[in-house]
Short mmCIF file of C-alpha atoms in Angstrom, two decimals:
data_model
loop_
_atom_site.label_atom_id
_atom_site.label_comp_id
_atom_site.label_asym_id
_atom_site.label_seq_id
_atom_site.Cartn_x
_atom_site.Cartn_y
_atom_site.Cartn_z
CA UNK A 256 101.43 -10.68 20.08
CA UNK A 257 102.60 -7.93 17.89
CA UNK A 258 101.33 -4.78 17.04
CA UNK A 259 101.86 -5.76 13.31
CA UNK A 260 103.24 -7.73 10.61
CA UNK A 261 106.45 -7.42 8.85
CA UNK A 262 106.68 -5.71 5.78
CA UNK A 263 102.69 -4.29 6.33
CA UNK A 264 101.73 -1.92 4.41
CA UNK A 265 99.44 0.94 6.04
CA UNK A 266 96.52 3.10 4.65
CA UNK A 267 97.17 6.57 6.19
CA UNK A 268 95.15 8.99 3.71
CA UNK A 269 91.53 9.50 3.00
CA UNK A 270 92.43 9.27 -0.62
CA UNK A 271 94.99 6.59 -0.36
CA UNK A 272 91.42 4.73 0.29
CA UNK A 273 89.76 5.51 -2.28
CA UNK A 274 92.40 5.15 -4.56
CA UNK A 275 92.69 1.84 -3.35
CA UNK A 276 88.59 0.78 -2.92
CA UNK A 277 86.75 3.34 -5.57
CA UNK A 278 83.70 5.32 -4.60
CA UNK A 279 80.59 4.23 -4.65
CA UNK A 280 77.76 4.12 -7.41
CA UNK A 281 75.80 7.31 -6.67
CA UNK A 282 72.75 5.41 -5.73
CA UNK A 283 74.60 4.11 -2.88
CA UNK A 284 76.51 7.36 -1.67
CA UNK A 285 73.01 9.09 -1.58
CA UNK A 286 71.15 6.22 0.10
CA UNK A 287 71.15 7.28 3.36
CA UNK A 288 68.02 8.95 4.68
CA UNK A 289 67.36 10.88 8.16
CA UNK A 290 63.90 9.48 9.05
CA UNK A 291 61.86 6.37 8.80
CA UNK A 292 60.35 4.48 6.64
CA UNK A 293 57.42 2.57 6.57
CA UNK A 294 59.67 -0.17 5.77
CA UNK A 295 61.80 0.63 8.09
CA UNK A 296 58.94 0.75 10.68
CA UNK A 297 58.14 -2.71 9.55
CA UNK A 298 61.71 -3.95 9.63
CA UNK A 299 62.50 -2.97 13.48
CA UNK A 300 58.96 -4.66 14.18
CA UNK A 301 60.33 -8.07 12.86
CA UNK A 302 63.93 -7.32 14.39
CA UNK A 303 64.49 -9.73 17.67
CA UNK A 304 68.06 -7.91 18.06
CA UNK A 305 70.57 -5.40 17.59
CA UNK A 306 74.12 -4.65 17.91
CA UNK A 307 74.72 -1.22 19.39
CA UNK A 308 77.75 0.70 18.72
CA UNK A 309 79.37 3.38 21.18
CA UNK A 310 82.41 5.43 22.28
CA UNK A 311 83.31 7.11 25.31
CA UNK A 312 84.94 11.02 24.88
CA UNK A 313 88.47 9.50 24.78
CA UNK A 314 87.37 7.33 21.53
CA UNK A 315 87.22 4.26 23.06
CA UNK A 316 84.82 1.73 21.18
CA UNK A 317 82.03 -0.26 22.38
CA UNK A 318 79.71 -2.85 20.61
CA UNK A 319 77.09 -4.07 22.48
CA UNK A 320 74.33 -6.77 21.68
CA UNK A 321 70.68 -6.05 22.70
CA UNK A 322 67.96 -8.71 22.48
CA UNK A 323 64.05 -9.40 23.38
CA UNK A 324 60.81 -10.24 21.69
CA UNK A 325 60.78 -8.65 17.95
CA UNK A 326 59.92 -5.41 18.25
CA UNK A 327 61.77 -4.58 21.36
CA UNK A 328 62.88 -1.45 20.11
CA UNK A 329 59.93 1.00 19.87
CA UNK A 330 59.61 3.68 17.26
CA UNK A 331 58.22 6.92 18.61
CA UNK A 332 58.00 8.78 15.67
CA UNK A 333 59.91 8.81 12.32
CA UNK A 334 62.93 10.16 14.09
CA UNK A 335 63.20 8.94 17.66
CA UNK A 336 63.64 5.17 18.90
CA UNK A 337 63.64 3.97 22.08
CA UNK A 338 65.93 0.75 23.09
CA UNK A 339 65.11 -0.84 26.81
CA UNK A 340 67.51 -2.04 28.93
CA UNK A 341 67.18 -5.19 30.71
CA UNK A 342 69.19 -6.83 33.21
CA UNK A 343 72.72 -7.83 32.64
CA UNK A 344 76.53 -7.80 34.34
CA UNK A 345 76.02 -4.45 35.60
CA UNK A 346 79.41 -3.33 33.10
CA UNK A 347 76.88 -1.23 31.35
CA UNK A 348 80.23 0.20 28.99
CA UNK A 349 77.68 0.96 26.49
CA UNK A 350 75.38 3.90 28.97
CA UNK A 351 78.78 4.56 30.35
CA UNK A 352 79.92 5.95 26.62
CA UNK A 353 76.09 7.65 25.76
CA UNK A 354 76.70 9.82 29.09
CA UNK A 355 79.81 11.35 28.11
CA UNK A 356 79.74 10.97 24.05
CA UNK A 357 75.99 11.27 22.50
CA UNK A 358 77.15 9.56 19.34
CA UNK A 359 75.44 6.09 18.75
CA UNK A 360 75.42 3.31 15.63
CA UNK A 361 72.96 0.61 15.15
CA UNK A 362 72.53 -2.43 13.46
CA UNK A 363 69.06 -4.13 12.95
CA UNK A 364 68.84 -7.74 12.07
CA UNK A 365 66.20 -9.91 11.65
CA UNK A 366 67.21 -14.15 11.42
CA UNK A 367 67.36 -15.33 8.02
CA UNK A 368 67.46 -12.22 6.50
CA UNK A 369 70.86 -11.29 4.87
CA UNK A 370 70.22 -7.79 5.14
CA UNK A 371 70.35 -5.36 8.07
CA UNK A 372 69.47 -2.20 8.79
CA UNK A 373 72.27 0.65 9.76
CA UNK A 374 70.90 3.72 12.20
CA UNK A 375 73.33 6.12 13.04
CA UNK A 376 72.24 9.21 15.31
CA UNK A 377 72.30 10.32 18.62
CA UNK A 378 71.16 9.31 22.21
CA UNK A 379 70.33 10.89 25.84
CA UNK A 380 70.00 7.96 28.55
CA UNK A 381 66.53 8.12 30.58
CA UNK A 382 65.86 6.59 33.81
CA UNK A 383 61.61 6.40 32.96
CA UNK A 384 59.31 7.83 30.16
CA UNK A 385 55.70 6.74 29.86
CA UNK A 386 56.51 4.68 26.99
CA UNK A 387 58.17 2.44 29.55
CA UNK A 388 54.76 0.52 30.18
CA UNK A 389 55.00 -0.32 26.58
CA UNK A 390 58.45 -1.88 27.13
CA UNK A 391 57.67 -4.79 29.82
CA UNK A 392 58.36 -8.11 29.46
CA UNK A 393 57.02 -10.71 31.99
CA UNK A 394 56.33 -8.24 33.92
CA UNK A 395 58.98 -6.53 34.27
CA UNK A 396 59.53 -2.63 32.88
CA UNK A 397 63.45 -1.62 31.58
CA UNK A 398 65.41 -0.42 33.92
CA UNK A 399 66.76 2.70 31.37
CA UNK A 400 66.12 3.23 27.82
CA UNK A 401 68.30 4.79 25.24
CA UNK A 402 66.23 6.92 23.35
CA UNK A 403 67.97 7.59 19.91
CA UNK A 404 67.30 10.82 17.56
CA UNK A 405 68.10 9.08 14.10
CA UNK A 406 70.38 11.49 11.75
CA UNK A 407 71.14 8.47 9.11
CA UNK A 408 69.25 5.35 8.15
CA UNK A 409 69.71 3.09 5.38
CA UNK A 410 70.05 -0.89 4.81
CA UNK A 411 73.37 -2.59 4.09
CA UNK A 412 73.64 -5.32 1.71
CA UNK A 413 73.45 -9.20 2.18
CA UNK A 414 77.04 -9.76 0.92
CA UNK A 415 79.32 -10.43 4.46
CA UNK A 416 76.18 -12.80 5.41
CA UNK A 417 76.37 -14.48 2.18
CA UNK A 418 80.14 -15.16 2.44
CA UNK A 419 79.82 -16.15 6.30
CA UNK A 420 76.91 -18.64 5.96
CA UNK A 421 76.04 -17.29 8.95
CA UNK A 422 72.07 -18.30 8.61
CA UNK A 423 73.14 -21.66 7.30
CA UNK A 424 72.69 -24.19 10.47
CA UNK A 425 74.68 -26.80 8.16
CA UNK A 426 77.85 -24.91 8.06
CA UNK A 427 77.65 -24.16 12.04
CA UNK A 428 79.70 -25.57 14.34
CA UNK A 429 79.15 -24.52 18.29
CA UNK A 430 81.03 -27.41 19.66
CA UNK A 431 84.41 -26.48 17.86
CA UNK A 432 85.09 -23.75 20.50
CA UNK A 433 84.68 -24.50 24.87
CA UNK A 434 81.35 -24.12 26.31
CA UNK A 435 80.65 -20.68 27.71
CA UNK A 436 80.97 -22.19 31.49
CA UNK A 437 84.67 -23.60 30.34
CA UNK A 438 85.23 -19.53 28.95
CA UNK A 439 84.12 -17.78 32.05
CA UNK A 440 85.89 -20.36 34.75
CA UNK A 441 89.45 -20.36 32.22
CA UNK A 442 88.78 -16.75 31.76
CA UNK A 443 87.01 -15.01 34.57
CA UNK A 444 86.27 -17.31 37.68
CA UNK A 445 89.35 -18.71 37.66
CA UNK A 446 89.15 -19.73 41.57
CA UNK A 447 85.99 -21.54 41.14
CA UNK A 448 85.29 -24.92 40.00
CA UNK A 449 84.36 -25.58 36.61
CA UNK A 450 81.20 -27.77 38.27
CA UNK A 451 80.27 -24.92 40.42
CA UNK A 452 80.18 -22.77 36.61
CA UNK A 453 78.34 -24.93 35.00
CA UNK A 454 76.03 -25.72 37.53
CA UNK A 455 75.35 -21.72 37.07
CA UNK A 456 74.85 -21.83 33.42
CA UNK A 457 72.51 -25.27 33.35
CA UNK A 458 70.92 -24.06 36.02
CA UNK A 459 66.66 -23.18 34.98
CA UNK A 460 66.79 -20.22 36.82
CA UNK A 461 69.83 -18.86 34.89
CA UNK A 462 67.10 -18.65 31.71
CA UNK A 463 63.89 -17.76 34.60
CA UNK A 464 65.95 -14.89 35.65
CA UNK A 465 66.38 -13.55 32.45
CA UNK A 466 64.29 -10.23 33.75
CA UNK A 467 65.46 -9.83 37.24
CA UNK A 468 68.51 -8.22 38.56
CA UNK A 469 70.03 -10.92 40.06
CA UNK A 470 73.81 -11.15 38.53
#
């Protein structure tokens, strides 16, 4: 695979860019606000998940999905969120990147909604807080939390959903790509028998253990 096309032509300059895209309408370039909302209170009650964005002190990127019941994510006041962490492959690249770069980007979606909502700010990892009671889920409390000063908040428009479809179950097609057991035995467990991968990913305790550390 190479690193890039023939005959490419490369953006190099700030004002290349905006030569190229325009600037905003002022309404937009001024949109972004440093604390919450009511609405946005309301918003990150409805929101089931999140992508969160990262990077380590070298640059290094990270996105990283996050998902429970809606409201997962509590608000502590109108400039401090807390996101739980629950249980997962133990890679944790995401904490990795807080510990050694502070800098964190969020994105807040709720399904069908076309809209989402951007937090951008900055983060300290905590092993317990007493807001952590407020976090369990089947009994079970998070085993960190990122707790995230915000610094900019404001919502993006509907138009990359719109183009996607992406909330249209008509236009989706799961089956067109390998299952996720056929991914991880091609991909990962290459040694092990695709049987012995599925039987993993069928299995009911894959979704019962969905809140114990058992990966």
């Amino acid at each position: 695979m190479s690193a890039g096309a023939t005959g490419s032509a490369e953006v190099t300059t700030l004002a290349e860019l905006d030569d190229l895209i325009g600037v905003p309408m002022p309404w937009i370039a001024d949109k972004a606000r440093d604390r919450l909302d009511a609405i946005d209170v309301e918003w990150i009650a409805h929101s089931p998940f999140c992508l969160v964005a990262t990077s380590a002190a070298d640059g290094t990127c990270d996105v990283s999905p996050k998902g429970d019941p809606a409201g997962f994510v509590r608000v502590l006041d109108d400039r401090t969120l807390a996101i739980p962490e629950r249980p997962g492959n133990r890679r944790i690249d995401g904490y990795r990147n807080m510990i050694t770069n502070p800098h964190i980007g969020i994105l807040f979606l709720v399904p069908g909604r076309s809209d989402t909502l951007r937090v951008n700010g900055r983060v300290r990892v905590l092993r317990d807080a007493p807001y952590f009671d407020d976090m369990v889920v089947k009994g079970h409390r998070p085993l960190l939390a990122a707790e995230v000063t915000v610094e900019e908040i404001f919502y993006h428009c509907a138009k990359s959903f719109l183009r996607s479809h992406l909330w249209k179950p008509e236009e989706w097609r799961p089956d067109a790509l390998p299952s996720r057991a056929k991914i991880v035995q091609a991909l990962e467990r290459t040694s092990d028998p695709l049987e012995e991968v599925q039987a993993y990913y069928e299995s009911p305790s894959y979704n019962d253990g969905l809140y114990q550390q058992n990966l």
